[in-house]
Amino acid sequence: MKEIENQLKETIEQVTEFRKDYISNEQAVRTQIIEPILNVLGWKTSNPKFVKPNVPDEDGKIPDYTLFKNGKTSLIVEAKNLSVNLQDKKIIDQLANYCFKSGIDFGILTNGVKWLLFKTFERNPKDRIVWQVDIEKDRIDSVAKRLFSFAYSNIDTLDDLLKKSKSLDNGWKGLVESTDSIVTIVSQKLLEKIKSTEPTFKIDSNDLKTFTKSKIEELFELAEIEEEEKTDENCTPQTETEFTEVENMIFKRYQKNKIREKISVTFPDKTVIKNKIVVETFVETIKKIGPEKVLQLNISRAGVALVSESKDDFYNQRKIGKYWIMVHTSTKEKIAILNEINEKLNLNLKIEIFISER
């Protein structure tokens, strides 16, 4: 996985430096961006046993790459330059046609920066796009995991991997249906922990939940949990129970009094939005700007619109009126998004970072 991440980092640097070349030159995108990534995924682009470029199908249509394993077509990759919108229906239909004619389950559509996994025989057209990643905007480790799912070593089990992922997601939703259910679960573990050393301890259930909720709010900012845990060297998760990780964070991480970056946003009318929790500042700022205005900017992360009128089944969102705001991003990315909105709408906002010590 590290090798894939290193290749992605190299690609980002390359795209940053030579973006103008890749905006219009598909061949440059193919040879300098896409092929190095395919190679690191185990698809040897110089070996026809693995990859054949521009192989006509039975109708004479020519997909950009046909990938083989054990002599059988396993995947089709369609390449575009950076200026092309991968969500264009004509382009997706083109990939669908290639995959259907080849009788394969999956196809990849990419411009080198954005990668989209397509499922050919999914009944519901809306579900045919399995996922989309952006190597410039999404976390490198998350992108690497997505791309690794169709690596040469995994291609035979890709469908099973996706089914397992869906089962885990559905199972998690069944376990944790709401914020209240999370509080209940953690409250129970907290009480068990205390009673293990103080058997006579008693507390009103509502008081326990109120205390637990306040601690969770201190410990977590939505969508930053995974990133924070990865960089928290002194917090080593245990594996005794399914809730040990949460338990560990409550009893160890809270004691660290960790220094955290927060966001402050000042509007031209002197309104200052500066909350203890970054996601609250982020959402409140978009609310004041007007989600309907931000919607028109077509900003997205991880293939999900920043502002949408429909709820996503996977990523964390907050609701403002009829709009859903995607908040499944790090603090750094939230700042970048606010700066992008500020620039595009010419709002003259003052966006600052301040340090909070807990």
Short mmCIF file of C-alpha atoms in Angstrom, two decimals:
data_model
loop_
_atom_site.label_atom_id
_atom_site.label_comp_id
_atom_site.label_asym_id
_atom_site.label_seq_id
_atom_site.Cartn_x
_atom_site.Cartn_y
_atom_site.Cartn_z
CA MET A 1 0.00 0.00 0.00
CA LYS A 2 2.90 2.35 0.77
CA GLU A 3 4.18 1.94 -2.77
CA ILE A 4 0.80 3.02 -4.13
CA GLU A 5 0.71 6.04 -1.82
CA ASN A 6 4.20 7.08 -2.92
CA GLN A 7 3.17 6.86 -6.57
CA LEU A 8 0.09 8.98 -5.88
CA LYS A 9 2.19 11.64 -4.14
CA GLU A 10 4.54 11.71 -7.12
CA THR A 11 1.55 12.01 -9.44
CA ILE A 12 0.14 14.96 -7.49
CA GLU A 13 3.46 16.81 -7.78
CA GLN A 14 3.59 16.06 -11.49
CA VAL A 15 0.04 17.24 -12.14
CA THR A 16 0.65 20.42 -10.14
CA GLU A 17 3.70 21.26 -12.24
CA PHE A 18 2.39 20.25 -15.67
CA ARG A 19 -1.36 20.73 -15.33
CA LYS A 20 -1.62 22.75 -18.55
CA ASP A 21 -0.23 19.81 -20.52
CA TYR A 22 -2.72 17.38 -19.03
CA ILE A 23 -5.78 19.58 -19.56
CA SER A 24 -5.81 18.97 -23.31
CA ASN A 25 -3.32 16.15 -23.96
CA GLU A 26 -4.94 12.77 -23.31
CA GLN A 27 -1.87 10.86 -24.48
CA ALA A 28 0.26 12.61 -21.87
CA VAL A 29 -2.32 11.74 -19.22
CA ARG A 30 -2.24 8.11 -20.30
CA THR A 31 1.52 7.59 -20.44
CA GLN A 32 2.62 9.87 -17.60
CA ILE A 33 -0.19 9.54 -15.06
CA ILE A 34 -2.48 6.57 -15.66
CA GLU A 35 0.07 3.97 -16.72
CA PRO A 36 2.44 4.49 -13.75
CA ILE A 37 -0.54 4.00 -11.42
CA LEU A 38 -1.70 0.88 -13.27
CA ASN A 39 1.84 -0.49 -13.04
CA VAL A 40 2.07 0.02 -9.29
CA LEU A 41 -1.26 -1.82 -9.02
CA GLY A 42 0.32 -4.81 -10.72
CA TRP A 43 -1.02 -4.21 -14.23
CA LYS A 44 2.17 -4.27 -16.31
CA THR A 45 1.29 -1.88 -19.10
CA SER A 46 4.28 -2.89 -21.24
CA ASN A 47 3.30 -6.57 -21.17
CA PRO A 48 0.39 -7.63 -23.44
CA LYS A 49 -0.35 -10.53 -21.10
CA PHE A 50 -1.58 -7.90 -18.66
CA VAL A 51 -2.57 -4.83 -20.68
CA LYS A 52 -3.44 -4.15 -24.31
CA PRO A 53 -4.13 -0.57 -25.39
CA ASN A 54 -6.65 0.31 -28.08
CA VAL A 55 -8.07 -3.17 -28.71
CA PRO A 56 -11.25 -2.97 -30.87
CA ASP A 57 -14.35 -4.75 -29.59
CA GLU A 58 -16.76 -6.73 -31.78
CA ASP A 59 -18.32 -3.51 -33.07
CA GLY A 60 -14.99 -1.92 -33.86
CA LYS A 61 -15.17 0.41 -30.85
CA ILE A 62 -11.82 0.98 -29.20
CA PRO A 63 -11.46 1.25 -25.41
CA ASP A 64 -8.21 2.81 -24.20
CA TYR A 65 -7.00 -0.13 -22.10
CA THR A 66 -8.14 -3.73 -21.84
CA LEU A 67 -6.70 -5.49 -18.79
CA PHE A 68 -6.21 -9.25 -18.73
CA LYS A 69 -5.66 -11.91 -16.10
CA ASN A 70 -5.07 -15.55 -16.99
CA GLY A 71 -5.91 -14.79 -20.61
CA LYS A 72 -9.36 -13.36 -19.84
CA THR A 73 -10.56 -9.77 -19.99
CA SER A 74 -10.82 -8.55 -16.40
CA LEU A 75 -11.22 -4.79 -16.62
CA ILE A 76 -11.57 -1.97 -19.13
CA VAL A 77 -10.03 1.42 -18.42
CA GLU A 78 -11.21 4.47 -20.33
CA ALA A 79 -8.91 7.51 -20.18
CA LYS A 80 -9.69 11.21 -20.62
CA ASN A 81 -7.76 14.44 -20.25
CA LEU A 82 -8.15 16.70 -17.22
CA SER A 83 -10.71 18.98 -18.87
CA VAL A 84 -13.28 16.19 -19.26
CA ASN A 85 -16.17 15.82 -16.82
CA LEU A 86 -16.22 12.15 -15.85
CA GLN A 87 -19.85 12.42 -14.77
CA ASP A 88 -20.91 13.17 -18.36
CA LYS A 89 -23.61 10.64 -19.27
CA LYS A 90 -22.22 10.09 -22.77
CA ILE A 91 -18.81 9.15 -21.39
CA ILE A 92 -20.26 6.81 -18.78
CA ASP A 93 -22.50 5.21 -21.40
CA GLN A 94 -19.44 4.70 -23.59
CA LEU A 95 -17.65 2.83 -20.79
CA ALA A 96 -20.83 0.86 -20.03
CA ASN A 97 -21.05 -0.24 -23.66
CA TYR A 98 -17.42 -1.41 -23.69
CA CYS A 99 -17.91 -3.40 -20.49
CA PHE A 100 -21.23 -4.87 -21.57
CA LYS A 101 -19.85 -6.05 -24.91
CA SER A 102 -16.89 -7.64 -23.12
CA GLY A 103 -19.15 -9.27 -20.53
CA ILE A 104 -17.15 -7.93 -17.59
CA ASP A 105 -18.54 -6.68 -14.30
CA PHE A 106 -16.46 -3.55 -13.80
CA GLY A 107 -14.84 -0.69 -15.66
CA ILE A 108 -12.65 2.26 -14.72
CA LEU A 109 -13.08 5.80 -16.00
CA THR A 110 -10.24 8.21 -15.23
CA ASN A 111 -8.54 11.44 -16.20
CA GLY A 112 -5.53 10.52 -14.10
CA VAL A 113 -6.61 12.65 -11.16
CA LYS A 114 -10.17 11.41 -10.72
CA TRP A 115 -10.86 7.67 -10.80
CA LEU A 116 -14.37 6.24 -11.10
CA LEU A 117 -15.32 2.57 -10.62
CA PHE A 118 -18.30 1.49 -12.71
CA LYS A 119 -20.39 -1.65 -12.18
CA THR A 120 -21.78 -2.92 -15.48
CA PHE A 121 -24.72 -5.09 -14.51
CA GLU A 122 -26.09 -3.16 -11.54
CA ARG A 123 -29.88 -2.99 -11.90
CA ASN A 124 -30.28 0.49 -10.49
CA PRO A 125 -28.50 2.99 -12.81
CA LYS A 126 -27.83 5.28 -9.84
CA ASP A 127 -25.78 2.53 -8.18
CA ARG A 128 -23.60 1.77 -11.19
CA ILE A 129 -20.99 4.29 -10.09
CA VAL A 130 -19.57 2.38 -7.13
CA TRP A 131 -17.15 5.08 -6.03
CA GLN A 132 -15.15 8.04 -7.28
CA VAL A 133 -11.91 9.38 -5.84
CA ASP A 134 -9.81 12.46 -6.48
CA ILE A 135 -6.10 12.05 -5.77
CA GLU A 136 -5.67 15.80 -5.27
CA LYS A 137 -8.60 16.38 -2.91
CA ASP A 138 -9.09 13.09 -1.09
CA ARG A 139 -6.79 11.58 1.51
CA ILE A 140 -3.92 9.65 -0.05
CA ASP A 141 -4.42 6.54 2.09
CA SER A 142 -8.15 6.44 1.26
CA VAL A 143 -7.45 6.79 -2.46
CA ALA A 144 -4.78 4.08 -2.29
CA LYS A 145 -7.25 1.67 -0.66
CA ARG A 146 -9.85 2.34 -3.34
CA LEU A 147 -7.40 1.84 -6.19
CA PHE A 148 -5.92 -1.25 -4.56
CA SER A 149 -9.36 -2.86 -4.74
CA PHE A 150 -8.91 -3.38 -8.49
CA ALA A 151 -5.20 -4.25 -8.36
CA TYR A 152 -4.09 -7.31 -10.33
CA SER A 153 -3.99 -9.36 -7.14
CA ASN A 154 -7.53 -8.33 -6.14
CA ILE A 155 -9.46 -8.15 -9.39
CA ASP A 156 -10.90 -11.67 -9.05
CA THR A 157 -12.40 -10.83 -5.67
CA LEU A 158 -13.43 -7.22 -6.34
CA ASP A 159 -17.15 -8.00 -6.24
CA ASP A 160 -16.75 -9.87 -2.93
CA LEU A 161 -14.75 -6.99 -1.47
CA LEU A 162 -17.50 -4.53 -2.40
CA LYS A 163 -20.19 -6.79 -0.94
CA LYS A 164 -18.25 -7.13 2.31
CA SER A 165 -17.80 -3.38 2.47
CA LYS A 166 -21.53 -2.87 1.96
CA SER A 167 -22.37 -5.48 4.61
CA LEU A 168 -20.04 -3.81 7.10
CA ASP A 169 -21.56 -0.42 6.34
CA ASN A 170 -25.10 -1.74 6.76
CA GLY A 171 -24.10 -3.56 9.93
CA TRP A 172 -22.61 -0.40 11.37
CA LYS A 173 -25.75 1.55 10.52
CA GLY A 174 -27.80 -1.11 12.27
CA LEU A 175 -25.60 -0.85 15.34
CA VAL A 176 -25.30 2.92 15.38
CA GLU A 177 -28.48 4.42 13.99
CA SER A 178 -28.08 7.90 15.46
CA THR A 179 -26.02 10.13 17.71
CA ASP A 180 -28.17 9.01 20.64
CA SER A 181 -27.34 5.36 19.99
CA ILE A 182 -23.62 6.17 19.99
CA VAL A 183 -24.01 7.96 23.32
CA THR A 184 -25.93 4.98 24.73
CA ILE A 185 -23.26 2.49 23.65
CA VAL A 186 -20.40 4.55 25.04
CA SER A 187 -22.33 5.30 28.23
CA GLN A 188 -22.74 1.58 28.86
CA LYS A 189 -19.04 0.95 28.34
CA LEU A 190 -18.17 3.87 30.60
CA LEU A 191 -20.40 2.56 33.38
CA GLU A 192 -18.91 -0.93 33.03
CA LYS A 193 -15.43 0.55 33.26
CA ILE A 194 -16.20 2.50 36.42
CA LYS A 195 -18.01 -0.41 38.10
CA SER A 196 -15.05 -2.68 37.47
CA THR A 197 -13.17 -0.64 40.10
CA GLU A 198 -16.11 0.87 42.00
CA PRO A 199 -18.85 -1.81 42.19
CA THR A 200 -21.20 0.37 44.27
CA PHE A 201 -21.07 3.33 41.90
CA LYS A 202 -24.53 4.68 40.94
CA ILE A 203 -25.63 7.45 38.60
CA ASP A 204 -28.84 8.52 36.93
CA SER A 205 -28.92 7.24 33.33
CA ASN A 206 -29.74 10.68 31.92
CA ASP A 207 -26.87 12.27 33.83
CA LEU A 208 -24.55 9.57 32.54
CA LYS A 209 -25.63 10.18 28.95
CA THR A 210 -25.27 13.94 29.33
CA PHE A 211 -21.74 13.52 30.67
CA THR A 212 -20.84 11.03 27.94
CA LYS A 213 -22.19 13.25 25.18
CA SER A 214 -20.17 16.22 26.43
CA LYS A 215 -17.00 14.13 26.45
CA ILE A 216 -17.64 12.79 22.96
CA GLU A 217 -18.12 16.34 21.70
CA GLU A 218 -14.79 17.28 23.23
CA LEU A 219 -13.01 14.28 21.79
CA PHE A 220 -14.43 14.19 18.30
CA GLU A 221 -15.04 16.47 15.40
CA LEU A 222 -17.13 14.77 12.74
CA ALA A 223 -15.10 13.29 9.89
CA GLU A 224 -11.73 13.87 11.59
CA ILE A 225 -11.78 10.85 13.90
CA GLU A 226 -9.87 8.55 11.57
CA GLU A 227 -7.24 11.14 10.69
CA GLU A 228 -6.68 12.10 14.32
CA GLU A 229 -6.36 8.50 15.47
CA LYS A 230 -3.79 7.80 12.78
CA THR A 231 -1.55 10.59 14.02
CA ASP A 232 -2.13 9.97 17.71
CA GLU A 233 1.04 8.02 18.51
CA ASN A 234 0.31 7.59 22.20
CA CYS A 235 -3.14 6.10 21.69
CA THR A 236 -2.78 2.41 20.85
CA PRO A 237 -6.15 0.73 20.22
CA GLN A 238 -6.80 -2.61 21.88
CA THR A 239 -8.84 -5.44 20.42
CA GLU A 240 -10.59 -7.16 23.34
CA THR A 241 -14.09 -5.95 22.41
CA GLU A 242 -15.81 -4.19 19.54
CA PHE A 243 -15.98 -1.02 21.62
CA THR A 244 -12.44 -1.05 23.01
CA GLU A 245 -11.27 1.62 20.58
CA VAL A 246 -13.93 4.07 21.76
CA GLU A 247 -13.25 3.12 25.36
CA ASN A 248 -9.54 3.66 24.84
CA MET A 249 -10.11 7.12 23.41
CA ILE A 250 -12.25 8.17 26.36
CA PHE A 251 -9.87 6.98 29.08
CA LYS A 252 -6.52 7.69 27.44
CA ARG A 253 -6.87 10.30 24.80
CA TYR A 254 -8.89 12.72 26.89
CA GLN A 255 -6.01 12.88 29.38
CA LYS A 256 -3.60 14.07 26.71
CA ASN A 257 -5.02 17.60 26.62
CA LYS A 258 -4.16 17.68 22.94
CA ILE A 259 -3.60 20.98 21.12
CA ARG A 260 -5.98 21.35 18.19
CA GLU A 261 -6.44 23.74 15.28
CA LYS A 262 -9.78 25.54 15.03
CA ILE A 263 -11.31 27.89 12.47
CA SER A 264 -12.48 31.48 12.83
CA VAL A 265 -14.42 33.20 10.03
CA THR A 266 -15.06 36.95 9.99
CA PHE A 267 -17.58 38.43 7.54
CA PRO A 268 -17.41 41.99 6.13
CA ASP A 269 -20.41 42.90 8.34
CA LYS A 270 -18.19 42.05 11.37
CA THR A 271 -20.01 38.78 12.10
CA VAL A 272 -17.54 36.30 13.60
CA ILE A 273 -18.15 32.55 13.52
CA LYS A 274 -15.78 30.82 15.90
CA ASN A 275 -17.02 27.62 17.51
CA LYS A 276 -15.29 25.07 19.69
CA ILE A 277 -16.01 22.34 17.15
CA VAL A 278 -14.67 22.93 13.64
CA VAL A 279 -17.59 21.28 11.87
CA GLU A 280 -20.00 23.69 13.59
CA THR A 281 -18.01 26.68 12.34
CA PHE A 282 -17.90 25.16 8.86
CA VAL A 283 -21.65 24.51 8.65
CA GLU A 284 -22.63 27.82 10.25
CA THR A 285 -20.43 29.70 7.78
CA ILE A 286 -22.06 27.98 4.80
CA LYS A 287 -25.47 28.70 6.31
CA LYS A 288 -24.70 32.43 6.53
CA ILE A 289 -23.25 32.52 3.01
CA GLY A 290 -26.30 30.67 1.71
CA PRO A 291 -26.17 26.97 0.78
CA GLU A 292 -28.08 27.73 -2.43
CA LYS A 293 -25.18 29.96 -3.54
CA VAL A 294 -22.55 27.37 -2.62
CA LEU A 295 -24.54 24.70 -4.47
CA GLN A 296 -24.04 26.59 -7.72
CA LEU A 297 -20.25 26.31 -7.36
CA ASN A 298 -20.38 22.51 -7.88
CA ILE A 299 -17.76 21.84 -5.21
CA SER A 300 -17.35 18.18 -4.29
CA ARG A 301 -15.13 15.89 -2.25
CA ALA A 302 -14.77 12.12 -2.63
CA GLY A 303 -17.32 12.24 -5.43
CA VAL A 304 -19.96 13.75 -3.13
CA ALA A 305 -21.30 17.28 -3.60
CA LEU A 306 -20.42 19.73 -0.83
CA VAL A 307 -24.02 20.97 -0.93
CA SER A 308 -26.80 18.71 -2.12
CA GLU A 309 -30.56 18.36 -1.85
CA SER A 310 -30.22 14.62 -1.23
CA LYS A 311 -28.62 12.71 1.63
CA ASP A 312 -25.61 10.49 0.98
CA ASP A 313 -25.73 6.99 2.47
CA PHE A 314 -22.07 6.88 3.47
CA TYR A 315 -20.47 10.26 4.15
CA ASN A 316 -21.23 12.48 7.13
CA GLN A 317 -23.54 15.39 6.33
CA ARG A 318 -25.31 18.17 8.22
CA LYS A 319 -28.69 19.52 7.19
CA ILE A 320 -29.49 23.20 6.59
CA GLY A 321 -33.11 23.57 5.55
CA LYS A 322 -33.56 21.39 2.48
CA TYR A 323 -29.81 21.16 1.85
CA TRP A 324 -27.29 18.56 3.02
CA ILE A 325 -23.75 19.78 3.73
CA MET A 326 -20.91 17.27 3.33
CA VAL A 327 -18.66 17.51 6.41
CA HIS A 328 -16.62 14.30 6.00
CA THR A 329 -13.32 16.17 5.62
CA SER A 330 -10.35 17.14 7.77
CA THR A 331 -9.90 20.59 9.31
CA LYS A 332 -7.28 21.39 6.69
CA GLU A 333 -9.68 20.48 3.90
CA LYS A 334 -12.53 22.47 5.46
CA ILE A 335 -10.28 25.54 5.44
CA ALA A 336 -9.41 24.90 1.79
CA ILE A 337 -13.11 24.59 0.91
CA LEU A 338 -13.99 27.83 2.71
CA ASN A 339 -11.15 29.61 0.91
CA GLU A 340 -12.42 28.26 -2.41
CA ILE A 341 -15.94 29.49 -1.68
CA ASN A 342 -14.59 32.85 -0.54
CA GLU A 343 -12.59 33.29 -3.73
CA LYS A 344 -15.29 32.15 -6.15
CA LEU A 345 -18.04 34.25 -4.57
CA ASN A 346 -15.74 37.20 -3.83
CA LEU A 347 -16.98 37.39 -0.23
CA ASN A 348 -13.95 39.07 1.37
CA LEU A 349 -14.06 36.70 4.32
CA LYS A 350 -11.24 36.59 6.82
CA ILE A 351 -10.54 32.91 7.49
CA GLU A 352 -8.11 32.28 10.33
CA ILE A 353 -6.73 29.35 12.29
CA PHE A 354 -6.47 29.48 16.05
CA ILE A 355 -5.14 26.96 18.52
CA SER A 356 -7.31 25.32 21.15
CA GLU A 357 -5.85 23.29 23.99
CA ARG A 358 -8.05 20.69 25.62
#
